[in-house]
Tab-separated table of C-alpha atoms in Angstrom:
chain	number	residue	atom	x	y	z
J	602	UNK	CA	10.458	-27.261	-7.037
J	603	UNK	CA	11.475	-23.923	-8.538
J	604	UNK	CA	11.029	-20.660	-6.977
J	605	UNK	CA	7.612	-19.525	-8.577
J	606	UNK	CA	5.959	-22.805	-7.026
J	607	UNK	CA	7.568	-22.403	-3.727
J	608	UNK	CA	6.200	-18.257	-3.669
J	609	UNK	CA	2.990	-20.017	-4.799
J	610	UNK	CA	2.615	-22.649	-2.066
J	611	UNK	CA	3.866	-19.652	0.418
J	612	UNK	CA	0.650	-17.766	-0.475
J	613	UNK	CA	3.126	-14.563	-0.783
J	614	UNK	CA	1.078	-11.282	-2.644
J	615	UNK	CA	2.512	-7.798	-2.692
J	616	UNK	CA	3.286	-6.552	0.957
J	617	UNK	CA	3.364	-2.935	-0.098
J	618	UNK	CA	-0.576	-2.879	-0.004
J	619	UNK	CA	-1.625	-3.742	-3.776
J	620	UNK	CA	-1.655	-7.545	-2.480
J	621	UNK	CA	-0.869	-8.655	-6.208
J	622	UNK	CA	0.192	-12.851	-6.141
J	623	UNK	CA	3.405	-12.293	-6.070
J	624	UNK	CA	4.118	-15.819	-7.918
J	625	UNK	CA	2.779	-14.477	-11.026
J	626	UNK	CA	5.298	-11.811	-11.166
J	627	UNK	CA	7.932	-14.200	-10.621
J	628	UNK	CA	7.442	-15.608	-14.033
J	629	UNK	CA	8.450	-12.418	-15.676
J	630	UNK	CA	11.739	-12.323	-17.537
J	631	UNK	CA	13.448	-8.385	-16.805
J	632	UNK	CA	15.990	-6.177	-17.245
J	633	UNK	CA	16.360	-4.679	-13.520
J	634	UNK	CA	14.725	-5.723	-10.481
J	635	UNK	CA	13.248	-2.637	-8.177
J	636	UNK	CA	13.218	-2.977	-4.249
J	637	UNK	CA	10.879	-0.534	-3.176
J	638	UNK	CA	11.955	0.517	0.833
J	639	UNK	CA	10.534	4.052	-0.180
J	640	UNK	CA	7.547	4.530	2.280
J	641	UNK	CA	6.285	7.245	2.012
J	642	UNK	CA	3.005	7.403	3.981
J	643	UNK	CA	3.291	9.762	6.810
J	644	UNK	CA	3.955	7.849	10.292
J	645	UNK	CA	4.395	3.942	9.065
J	646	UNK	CA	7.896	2.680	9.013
J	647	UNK	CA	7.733	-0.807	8.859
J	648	UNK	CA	9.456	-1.202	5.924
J	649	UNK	CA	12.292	1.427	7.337
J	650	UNK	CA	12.352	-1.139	10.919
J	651	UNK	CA	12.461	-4.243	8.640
J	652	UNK	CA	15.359	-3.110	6.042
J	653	UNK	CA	17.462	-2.188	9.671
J	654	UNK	CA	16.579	-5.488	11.277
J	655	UNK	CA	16.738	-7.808	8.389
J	656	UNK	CA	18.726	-6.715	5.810
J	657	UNK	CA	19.978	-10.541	5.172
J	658	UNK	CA	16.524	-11.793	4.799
J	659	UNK	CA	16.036	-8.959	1.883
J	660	UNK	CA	18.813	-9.240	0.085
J	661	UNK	CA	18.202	-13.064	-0.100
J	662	UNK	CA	14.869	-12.629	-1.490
J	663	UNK	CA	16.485	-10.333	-4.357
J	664	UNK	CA	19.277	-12.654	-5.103
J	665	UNK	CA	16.801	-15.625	-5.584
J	666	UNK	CA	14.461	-13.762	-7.490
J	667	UNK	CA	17.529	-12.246	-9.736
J	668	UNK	CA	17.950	-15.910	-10.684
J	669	UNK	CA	14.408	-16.303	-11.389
J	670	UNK	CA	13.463	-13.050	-13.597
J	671	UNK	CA	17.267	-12.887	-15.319
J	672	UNK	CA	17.399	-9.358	-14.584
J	673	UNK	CA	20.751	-7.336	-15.299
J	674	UNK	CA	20.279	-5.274	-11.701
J	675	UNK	CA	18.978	-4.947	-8.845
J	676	UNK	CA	17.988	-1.267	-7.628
J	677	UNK	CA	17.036	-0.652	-4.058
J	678	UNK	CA	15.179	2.439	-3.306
J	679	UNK	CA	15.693	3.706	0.178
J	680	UNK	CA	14.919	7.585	0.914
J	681	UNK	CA	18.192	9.364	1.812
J	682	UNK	CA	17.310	10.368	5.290
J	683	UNK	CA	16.999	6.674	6.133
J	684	UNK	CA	21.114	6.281	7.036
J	685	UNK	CA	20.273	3.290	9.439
J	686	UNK	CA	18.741	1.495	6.635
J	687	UNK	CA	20.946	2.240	3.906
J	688	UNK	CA	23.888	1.302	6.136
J	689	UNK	CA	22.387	-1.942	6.826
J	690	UNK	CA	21.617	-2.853	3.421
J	691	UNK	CA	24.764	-1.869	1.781
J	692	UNK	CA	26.632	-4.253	4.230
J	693	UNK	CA	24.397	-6.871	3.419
J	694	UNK	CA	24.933	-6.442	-0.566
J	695	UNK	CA	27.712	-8.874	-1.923
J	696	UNK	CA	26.454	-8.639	-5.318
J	697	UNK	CA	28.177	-5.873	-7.557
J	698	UNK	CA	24.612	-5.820	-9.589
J	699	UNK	CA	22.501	-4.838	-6.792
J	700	UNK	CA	22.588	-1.129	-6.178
J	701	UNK	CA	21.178	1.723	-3.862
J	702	UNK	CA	18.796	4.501	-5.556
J	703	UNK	CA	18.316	7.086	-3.013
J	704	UNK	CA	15.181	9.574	-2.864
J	705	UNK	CA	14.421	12.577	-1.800
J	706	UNK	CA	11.898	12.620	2.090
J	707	UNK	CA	8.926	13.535	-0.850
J	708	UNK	CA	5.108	12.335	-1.239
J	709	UNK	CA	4.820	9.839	-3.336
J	710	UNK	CA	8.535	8.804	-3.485
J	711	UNK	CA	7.322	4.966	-3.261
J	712	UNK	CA	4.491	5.265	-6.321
J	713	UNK	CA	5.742	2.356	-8.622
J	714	UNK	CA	5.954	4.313	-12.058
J	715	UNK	CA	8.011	7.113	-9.238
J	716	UNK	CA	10.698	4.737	-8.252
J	717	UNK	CA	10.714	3.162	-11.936
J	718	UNK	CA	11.659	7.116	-13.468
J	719	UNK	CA	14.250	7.579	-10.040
J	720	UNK	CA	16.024	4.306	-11.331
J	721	UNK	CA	15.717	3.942	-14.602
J	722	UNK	CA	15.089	7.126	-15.848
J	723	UNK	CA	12.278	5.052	-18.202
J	724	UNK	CA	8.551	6.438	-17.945
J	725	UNK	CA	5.993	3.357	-18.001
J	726	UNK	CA	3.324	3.776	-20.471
J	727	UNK	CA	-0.374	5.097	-19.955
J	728	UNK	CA	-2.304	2.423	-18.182
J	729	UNK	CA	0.825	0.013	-18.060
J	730	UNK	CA	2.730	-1.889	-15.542
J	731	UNK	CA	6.848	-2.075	-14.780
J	732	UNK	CA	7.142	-5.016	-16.871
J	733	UNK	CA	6.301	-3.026	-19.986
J	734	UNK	CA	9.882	-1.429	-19.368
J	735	UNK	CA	11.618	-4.109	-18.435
J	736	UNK	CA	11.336	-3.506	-14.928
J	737	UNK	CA	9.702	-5.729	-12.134
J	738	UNK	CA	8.989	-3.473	-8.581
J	739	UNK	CA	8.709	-5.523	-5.060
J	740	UNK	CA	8.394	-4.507	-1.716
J	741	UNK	CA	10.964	-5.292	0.609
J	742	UNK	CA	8.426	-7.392	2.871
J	743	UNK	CA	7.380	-9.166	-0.398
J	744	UNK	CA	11.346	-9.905	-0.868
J	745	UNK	CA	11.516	-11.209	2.681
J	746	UNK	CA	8.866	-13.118	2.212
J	747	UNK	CA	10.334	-14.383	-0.693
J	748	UNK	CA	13.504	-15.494	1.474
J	749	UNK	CA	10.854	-17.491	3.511
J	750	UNK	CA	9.461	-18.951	0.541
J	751	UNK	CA	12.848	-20.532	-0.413
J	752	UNK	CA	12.858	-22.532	2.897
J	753	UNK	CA	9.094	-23.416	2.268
J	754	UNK	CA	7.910	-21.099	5.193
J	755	UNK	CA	4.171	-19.836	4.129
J	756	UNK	CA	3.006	-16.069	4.988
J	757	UNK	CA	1.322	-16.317	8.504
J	758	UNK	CA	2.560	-13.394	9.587
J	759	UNK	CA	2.434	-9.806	8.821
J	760	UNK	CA	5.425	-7.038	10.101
J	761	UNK	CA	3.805	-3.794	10.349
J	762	UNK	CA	3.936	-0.688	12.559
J	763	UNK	CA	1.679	1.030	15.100
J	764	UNK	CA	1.547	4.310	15.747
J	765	UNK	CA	-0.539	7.502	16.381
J	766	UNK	CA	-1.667	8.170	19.760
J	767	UNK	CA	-0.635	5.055	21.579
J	768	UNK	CA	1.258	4.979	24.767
J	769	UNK	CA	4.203	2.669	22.665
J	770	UNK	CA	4.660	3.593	19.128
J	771	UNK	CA	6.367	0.241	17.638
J	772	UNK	CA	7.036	-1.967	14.607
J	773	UNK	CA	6.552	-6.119	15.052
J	774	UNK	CA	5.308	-9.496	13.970
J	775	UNK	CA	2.163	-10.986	14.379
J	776	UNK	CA	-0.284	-13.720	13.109
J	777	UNK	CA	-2.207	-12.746	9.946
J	778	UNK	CA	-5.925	-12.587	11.800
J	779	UNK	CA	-4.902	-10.568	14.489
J	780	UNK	CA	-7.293	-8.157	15.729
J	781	UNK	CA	-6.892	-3.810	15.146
J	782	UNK	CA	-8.114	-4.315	19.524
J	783	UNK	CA	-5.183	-6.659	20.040
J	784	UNK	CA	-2.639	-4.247	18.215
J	785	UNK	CA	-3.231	-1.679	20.112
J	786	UNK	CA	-3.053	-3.336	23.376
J	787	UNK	CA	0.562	-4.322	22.231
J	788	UNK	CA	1.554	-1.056	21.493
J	789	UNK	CA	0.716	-0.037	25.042
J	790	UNK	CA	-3.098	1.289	24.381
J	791	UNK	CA	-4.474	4.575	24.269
J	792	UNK	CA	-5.961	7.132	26.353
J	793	UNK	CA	-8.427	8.515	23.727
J	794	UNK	CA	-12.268	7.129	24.563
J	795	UNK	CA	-13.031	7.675	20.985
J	796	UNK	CA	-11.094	6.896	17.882
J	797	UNK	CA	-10.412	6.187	14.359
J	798	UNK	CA	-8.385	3.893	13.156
J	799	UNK	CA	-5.981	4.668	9.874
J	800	UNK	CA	-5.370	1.167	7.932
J	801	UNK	CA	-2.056	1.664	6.096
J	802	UNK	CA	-1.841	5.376	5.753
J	803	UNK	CA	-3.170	8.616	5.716
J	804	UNK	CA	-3.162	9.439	2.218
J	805	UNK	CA	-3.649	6.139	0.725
J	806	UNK	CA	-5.442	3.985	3.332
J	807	UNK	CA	-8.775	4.053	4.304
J	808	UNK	CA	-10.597	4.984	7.661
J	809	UNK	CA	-12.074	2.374	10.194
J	810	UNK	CA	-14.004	2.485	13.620
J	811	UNK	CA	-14.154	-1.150	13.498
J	812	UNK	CA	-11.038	-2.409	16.211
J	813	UNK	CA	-12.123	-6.174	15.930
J	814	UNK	CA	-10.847	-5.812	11.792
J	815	UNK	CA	-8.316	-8.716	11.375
J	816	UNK	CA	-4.806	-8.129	10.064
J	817	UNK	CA	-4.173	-9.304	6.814
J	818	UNK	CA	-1.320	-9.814	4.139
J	819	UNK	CA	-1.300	-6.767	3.299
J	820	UNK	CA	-1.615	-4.596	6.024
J	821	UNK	CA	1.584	-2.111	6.466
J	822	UNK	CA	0.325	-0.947	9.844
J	823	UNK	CA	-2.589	1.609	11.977
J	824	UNK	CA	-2.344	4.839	12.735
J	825	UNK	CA	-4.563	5.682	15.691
J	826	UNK	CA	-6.084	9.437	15.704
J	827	UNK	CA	-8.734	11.323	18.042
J	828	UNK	CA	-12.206	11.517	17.030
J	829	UNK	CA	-12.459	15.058	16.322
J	830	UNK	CA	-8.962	14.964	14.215
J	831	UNK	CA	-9.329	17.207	10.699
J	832	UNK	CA	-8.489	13.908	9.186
J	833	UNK	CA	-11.250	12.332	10.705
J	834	UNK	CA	-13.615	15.100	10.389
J	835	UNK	CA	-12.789	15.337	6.402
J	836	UNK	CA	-13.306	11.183	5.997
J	837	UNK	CA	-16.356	10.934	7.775
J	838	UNK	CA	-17.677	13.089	5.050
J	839	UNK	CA	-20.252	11.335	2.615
J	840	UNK	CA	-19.420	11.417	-0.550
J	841	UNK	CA	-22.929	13.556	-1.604
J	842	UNK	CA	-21.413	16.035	0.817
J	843	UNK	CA	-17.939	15.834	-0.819
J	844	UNK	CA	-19.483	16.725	-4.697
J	845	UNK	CA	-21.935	19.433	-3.225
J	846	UNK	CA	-18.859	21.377	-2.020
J	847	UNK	CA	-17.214	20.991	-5.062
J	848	UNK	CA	-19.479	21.678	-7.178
J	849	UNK	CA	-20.291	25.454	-4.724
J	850	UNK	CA	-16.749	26.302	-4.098
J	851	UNK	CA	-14.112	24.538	-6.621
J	852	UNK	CA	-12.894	28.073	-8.573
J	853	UNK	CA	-10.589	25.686	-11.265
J	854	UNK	CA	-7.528	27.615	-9.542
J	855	UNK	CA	-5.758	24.131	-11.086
J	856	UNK	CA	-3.392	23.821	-8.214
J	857	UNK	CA	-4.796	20.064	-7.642
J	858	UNK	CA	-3.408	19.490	-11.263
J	859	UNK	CA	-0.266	21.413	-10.719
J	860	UNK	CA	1.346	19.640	-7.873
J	861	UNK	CA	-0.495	16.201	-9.249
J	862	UNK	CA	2.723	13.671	-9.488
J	863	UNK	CA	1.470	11.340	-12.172
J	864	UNK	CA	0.889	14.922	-14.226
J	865	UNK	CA	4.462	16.107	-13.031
J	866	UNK	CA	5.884	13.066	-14.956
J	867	UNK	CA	3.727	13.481	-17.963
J	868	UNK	CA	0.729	11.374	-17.882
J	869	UNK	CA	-2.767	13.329	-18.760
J	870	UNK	CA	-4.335	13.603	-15.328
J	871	UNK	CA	-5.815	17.090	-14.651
J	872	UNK	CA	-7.988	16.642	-11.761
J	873	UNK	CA	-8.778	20.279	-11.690
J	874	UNK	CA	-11.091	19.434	-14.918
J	875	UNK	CA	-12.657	16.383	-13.490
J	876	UNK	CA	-13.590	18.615	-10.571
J	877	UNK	CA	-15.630	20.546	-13.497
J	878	UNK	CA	-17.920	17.294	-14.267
J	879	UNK	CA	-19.623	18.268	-10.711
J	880	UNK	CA	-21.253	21.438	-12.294
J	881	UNK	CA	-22.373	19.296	-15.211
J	882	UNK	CA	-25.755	18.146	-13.866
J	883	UNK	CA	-27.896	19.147	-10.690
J	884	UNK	CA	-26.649	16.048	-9.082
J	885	UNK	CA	-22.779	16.148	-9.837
J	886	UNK	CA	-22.775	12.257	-10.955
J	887	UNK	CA	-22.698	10.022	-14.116
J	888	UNK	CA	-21.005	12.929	-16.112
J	889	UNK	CA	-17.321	12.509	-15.679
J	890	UNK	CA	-14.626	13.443	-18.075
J	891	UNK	CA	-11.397	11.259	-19.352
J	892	UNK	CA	-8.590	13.319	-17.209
J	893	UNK	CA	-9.565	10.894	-14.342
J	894	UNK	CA	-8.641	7.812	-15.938
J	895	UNK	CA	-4.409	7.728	-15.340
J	896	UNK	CA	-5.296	9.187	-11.885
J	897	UNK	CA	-3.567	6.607	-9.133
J	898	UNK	CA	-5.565	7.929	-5.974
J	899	UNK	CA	-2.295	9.091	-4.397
J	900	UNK	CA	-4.283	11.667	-2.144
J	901	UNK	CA	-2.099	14.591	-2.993
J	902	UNK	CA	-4.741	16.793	-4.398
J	903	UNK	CA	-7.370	16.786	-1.845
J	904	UNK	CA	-4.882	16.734	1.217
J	905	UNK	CA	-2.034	19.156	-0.097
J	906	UNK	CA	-2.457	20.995	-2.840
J	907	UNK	CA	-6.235	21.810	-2.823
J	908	UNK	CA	-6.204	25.439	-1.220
J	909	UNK	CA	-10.092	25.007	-0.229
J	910	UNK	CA	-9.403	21.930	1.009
J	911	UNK	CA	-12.012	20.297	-1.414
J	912	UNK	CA	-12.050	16.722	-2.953
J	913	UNK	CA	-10.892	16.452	-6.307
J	914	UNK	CA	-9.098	12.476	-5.382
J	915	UNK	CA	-12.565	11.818	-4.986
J	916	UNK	CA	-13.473	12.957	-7.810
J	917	UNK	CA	-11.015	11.055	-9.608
J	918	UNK	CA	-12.160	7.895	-8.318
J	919	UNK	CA	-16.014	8.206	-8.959
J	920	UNK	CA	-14.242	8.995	-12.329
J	921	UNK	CA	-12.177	6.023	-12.605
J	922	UNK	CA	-15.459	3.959	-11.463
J	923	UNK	CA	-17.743	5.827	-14.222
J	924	UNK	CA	-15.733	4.910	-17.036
J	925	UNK	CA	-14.821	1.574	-16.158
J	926	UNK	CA	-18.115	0.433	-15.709
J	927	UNK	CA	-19.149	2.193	-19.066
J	928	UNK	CA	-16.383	0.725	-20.999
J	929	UNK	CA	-14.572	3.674	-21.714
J	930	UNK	CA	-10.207	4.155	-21.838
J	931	UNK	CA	-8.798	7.357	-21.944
J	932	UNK	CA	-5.907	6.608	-24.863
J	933	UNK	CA	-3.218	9.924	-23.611
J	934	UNK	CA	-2.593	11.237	-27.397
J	935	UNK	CA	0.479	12.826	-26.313
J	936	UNK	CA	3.547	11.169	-25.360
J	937	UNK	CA	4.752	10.831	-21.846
J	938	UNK	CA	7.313	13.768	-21.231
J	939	UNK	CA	8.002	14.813	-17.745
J	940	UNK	CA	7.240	18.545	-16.466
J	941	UNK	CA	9.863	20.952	-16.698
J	942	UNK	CA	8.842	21.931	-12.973
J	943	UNK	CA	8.614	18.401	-11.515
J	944	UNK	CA	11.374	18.946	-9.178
J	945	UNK	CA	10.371	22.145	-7.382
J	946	UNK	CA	6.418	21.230	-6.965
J	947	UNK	CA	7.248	18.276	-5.010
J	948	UNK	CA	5.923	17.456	-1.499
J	949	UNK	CA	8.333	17.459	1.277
J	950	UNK	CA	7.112	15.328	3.512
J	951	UNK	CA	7.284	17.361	6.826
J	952	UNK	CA	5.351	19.903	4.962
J	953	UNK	CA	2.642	17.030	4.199
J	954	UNK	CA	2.468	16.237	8.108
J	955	UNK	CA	2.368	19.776	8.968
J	956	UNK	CA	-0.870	20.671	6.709
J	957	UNK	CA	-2.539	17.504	8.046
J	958	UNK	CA	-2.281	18.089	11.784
J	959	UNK	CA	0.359	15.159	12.155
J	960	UNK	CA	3.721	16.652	13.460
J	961	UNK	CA	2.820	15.730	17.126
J	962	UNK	CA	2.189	11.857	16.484
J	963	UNK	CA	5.722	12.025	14.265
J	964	UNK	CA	7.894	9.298	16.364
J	965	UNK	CA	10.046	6.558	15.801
J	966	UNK	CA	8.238	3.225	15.592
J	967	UNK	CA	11.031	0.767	16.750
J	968	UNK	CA	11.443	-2.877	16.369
J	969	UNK	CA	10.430	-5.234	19.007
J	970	UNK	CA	10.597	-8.889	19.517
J	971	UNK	CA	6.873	-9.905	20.222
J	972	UNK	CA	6.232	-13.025	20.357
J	973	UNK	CA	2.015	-12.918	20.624
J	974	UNK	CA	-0.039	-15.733	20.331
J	975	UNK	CA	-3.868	-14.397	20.071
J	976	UNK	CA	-6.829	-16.485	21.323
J	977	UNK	CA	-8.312	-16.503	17.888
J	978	UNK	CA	-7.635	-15.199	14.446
J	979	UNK	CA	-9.636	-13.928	11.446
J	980	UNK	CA	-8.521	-15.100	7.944
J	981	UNK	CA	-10.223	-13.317	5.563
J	982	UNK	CA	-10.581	-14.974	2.120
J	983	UNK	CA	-9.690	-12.323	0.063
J	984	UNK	CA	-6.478	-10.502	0.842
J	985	UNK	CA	-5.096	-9.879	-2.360
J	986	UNK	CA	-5.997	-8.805	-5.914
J	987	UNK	CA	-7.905	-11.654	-7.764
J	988	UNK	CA	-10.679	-14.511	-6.808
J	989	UNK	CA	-10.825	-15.074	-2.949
J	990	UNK	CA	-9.518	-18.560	-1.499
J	991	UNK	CA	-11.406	-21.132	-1.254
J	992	UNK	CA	-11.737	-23.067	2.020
J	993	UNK	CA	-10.399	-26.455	2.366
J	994	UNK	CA	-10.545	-27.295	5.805
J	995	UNK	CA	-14.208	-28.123	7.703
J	996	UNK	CA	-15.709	-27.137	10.945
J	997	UNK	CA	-13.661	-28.695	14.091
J	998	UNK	CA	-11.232	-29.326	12.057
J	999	UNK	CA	-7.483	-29.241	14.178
J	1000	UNK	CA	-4.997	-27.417	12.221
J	1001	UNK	CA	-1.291	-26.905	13.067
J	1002	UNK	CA	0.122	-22.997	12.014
J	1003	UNK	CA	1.657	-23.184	8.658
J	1004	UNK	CA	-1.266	-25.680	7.275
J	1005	UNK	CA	-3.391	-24.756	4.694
J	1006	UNK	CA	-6.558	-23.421	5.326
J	1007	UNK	CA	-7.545	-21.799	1.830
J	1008	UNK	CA	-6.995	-22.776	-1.815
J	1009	UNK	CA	-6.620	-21.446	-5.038
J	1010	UNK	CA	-9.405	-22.251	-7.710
J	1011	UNK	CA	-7.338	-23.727	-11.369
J	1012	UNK	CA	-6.904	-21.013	-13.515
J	1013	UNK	CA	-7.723	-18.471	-11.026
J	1014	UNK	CA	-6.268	-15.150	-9.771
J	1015	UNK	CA	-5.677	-15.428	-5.934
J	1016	UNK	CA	-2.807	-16.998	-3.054
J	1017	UNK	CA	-3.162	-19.567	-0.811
J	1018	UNK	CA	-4.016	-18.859	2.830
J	1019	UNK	CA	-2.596	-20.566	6.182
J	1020	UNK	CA	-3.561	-21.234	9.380
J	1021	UNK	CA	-1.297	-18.632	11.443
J	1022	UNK	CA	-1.877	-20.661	14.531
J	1023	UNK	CA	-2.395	-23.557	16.259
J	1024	UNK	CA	-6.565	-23.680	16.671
J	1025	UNK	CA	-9.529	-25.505	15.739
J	1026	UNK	CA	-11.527	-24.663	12.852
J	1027	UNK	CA	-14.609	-22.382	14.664
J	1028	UNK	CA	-16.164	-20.901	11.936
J	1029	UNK	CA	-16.060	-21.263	8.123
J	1030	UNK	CA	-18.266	-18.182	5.738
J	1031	UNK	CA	-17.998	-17.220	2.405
J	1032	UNK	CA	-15.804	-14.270	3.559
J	1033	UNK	CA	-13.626	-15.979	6.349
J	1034	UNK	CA	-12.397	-18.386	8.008
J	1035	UNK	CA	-11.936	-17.975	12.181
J	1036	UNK	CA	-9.239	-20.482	13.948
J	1037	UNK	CA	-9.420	-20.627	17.727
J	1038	UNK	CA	-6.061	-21.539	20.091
């Protein structure tokens, strides 16, 4: 069995939160080979806890899949503050061709075609991927995984952080199906009545009041906040809401293009001109312009560099959903050059926190041995990019952890999914599958 079918049969996808089969990547022949330990969400350090903890794991997963893809090198991107993590790695590297690329503590630092430029120096093309530059990105959980996959150990369970206001900020394992509640409770609860729940970041997650959510392949970790948090406030917003105040108060000041980091690096997204197709009808919809379409929903604009704290990101994405539904690619005539000024309008980090109201909930999420088993588990069917899984198990079924519980169609798109416990089959839907202990 070579090393595609064992990530296949592991059910691996993209850790870092796209959730792209990570089996189909494997197949790619490359020139380098990009680690991305970057994170640079505000408050999760998973990946930061998991290259400290188990650098061995990672570096196995590279080695293997340098074998696999033929690549020339290996680059590991780490941000330069991280000294416990770059320590570890570097004594875990025997190979001479896998190297360290250190980045600056900067918003978006871990964006794919980011990491790609701080490596390689190579710009990927307008709507392309890694691979068109001979490059092929991973997260470091994916690589772990990966070392997993080599001993034929599925994905079952998901390393991710908690932190916000909880008593016990902290990084661990636990089963894939594990509930937002039952997180949480692990990290030592909170003393907030009312809450929202952050699913993998601030700028690039999403927003959910729902603590019985399940865990899932690609979750990096929840940041809890109080109800009446600015972050909150601003998300709760409906979107009608968001375009009304845009199209009132945006006065095309451009800073949302200025500091924009795909635009920095020299791809055609001016955000400040999409926020212009709100004035084009009474309603602000179904007249969007092309400067959305290389937008990659980063965040940047509406939480940093928007001085009226408006909603161009927003913008961009009803955009993005416009013209992909009418059939319509923005082809960037220029080419891709990066701005002379893309190294002083970057976005320091602390700066980021300190304009979103999250200095105080800035701590250290450390590594803990947890060894939780939880009464019951939600698999949902779809945790990665492609067709959903398929369930091949029945009602009352017994199935041991590790056993397969959802299948890949032929042909199709998708990863396998395993039972993450020991349970009996309670409940099968078109959307999940629920295994009680």
């Amino acid at each position: 069995m070579d090393l595609v079918e064992k990530i296949f049969n592991a059910g691996i996808v993209g850790a870092g939160g796209g959730g792209f089969p990570s089996h189909i990547k494997a197949k790619s022949k490359v020139e380098f080979l990009l680690a991305n330990g970057a994170e640079c969400e505000p408050l999760i350090h998973k990946d930061y806890e998991l290259m400290v903890n188990f650098p061995e794991k990672i570096i196995d997963g590279i080695e293997h899949l340098l074998k696999q893809t033929n690549a020339k090198k290996t680059f590991v991107g780490i941000k330069e503050k991280n000294k416990k993590a770059i320590d570890s790695i570097a004594d875990a590297i025997k190979n001479p061709s896998i190297n360290l690329t250190l980045l600056g503590d900067f918003y978006p630092s871990g964006d794919e075609y980011e990491l790609v430029y701080a490596a390689t120096n190579r710009l990927i093309p307008p709507h392309g991927l890694p691979l068109d530059v001979g490059c092929l990105v991973n997260n470091v959980e994916t690589l772990y995984n990966i070392s997993n996959a080599t001993e034929e150990i599925p994905v079952t369970k998901k390393f991710l952080s908690v932190t916000g206001a909880v008593k016990n900020p902290k990084s661990f394992f636990v089963p894939v199906g594990t509930s937002f509640r039952e997180l949480i409770e692990l990290a030592g609860g909170t003393a907030l009545q009312d809450y929202g729940i952050f699913v993998s970041g601030i700028l690039m997650g999403r927003l959910t009041f729902d603590i019985d959510e399940p865990v899932t392949k690609t979750t990096a970790g929840i940041i809890v906040l109080p109800i009446n948090h600015y972050l909150i406030d601003r998300m709760k917003r409906p979107i009608h809401d968001m375009n009304r105040i845009g199209k009132s108060a945006c006065d095309q000041c451009s800073y949302c293009t200025e500091f924009c980091p795909r635009y920095l690096l020299g791809y055609d997204v001016q955000p400040h001109k999409v926020m212009r197709s709100l004035a084009f009808t009474k309603t602000g919809e179904r007249v969007w312009n092309q400067y959305a379409d290389l937008c990659c929903s980063c965040g940047l604009c509406s939480l940093y560099a928007c001085p009226e704290d408006l909603y161009p990101r927003e913008a961009c994405n009803q955009g993005k959903d416009y013209l992909r539904k009418n059939g319509i690619r923005y082809e960037q005539p220029k080419e891709v050059k990066v701005h002379p000024m893309k190294e002083g309008r970057r976005a320091p980090l602390k700066m980021l926190m300190k304009k979103l109201q999250l200095t105080d909930y800035d701590k250290a999420t450390p590594f803990e041995e947890i060894d939780y088993q939880p009464r019951s588990v939600k698999l949902l069917l779809k945790q990665h990019a492609g067709q959903p899984a398929k369930p091949v198990v029945v009602l009352n079924q017994r199935v041991r952890k590790d056993e397969l519980v959802a299948d890949v169609e032929p042909d199709k798109v998708g990863a396998k999914i395993h039972a993450s416990i020991d349970g009996v089959i309670k409940e099968i839907t078109d959307n999940y599958i629920i295994i009680e202990n």
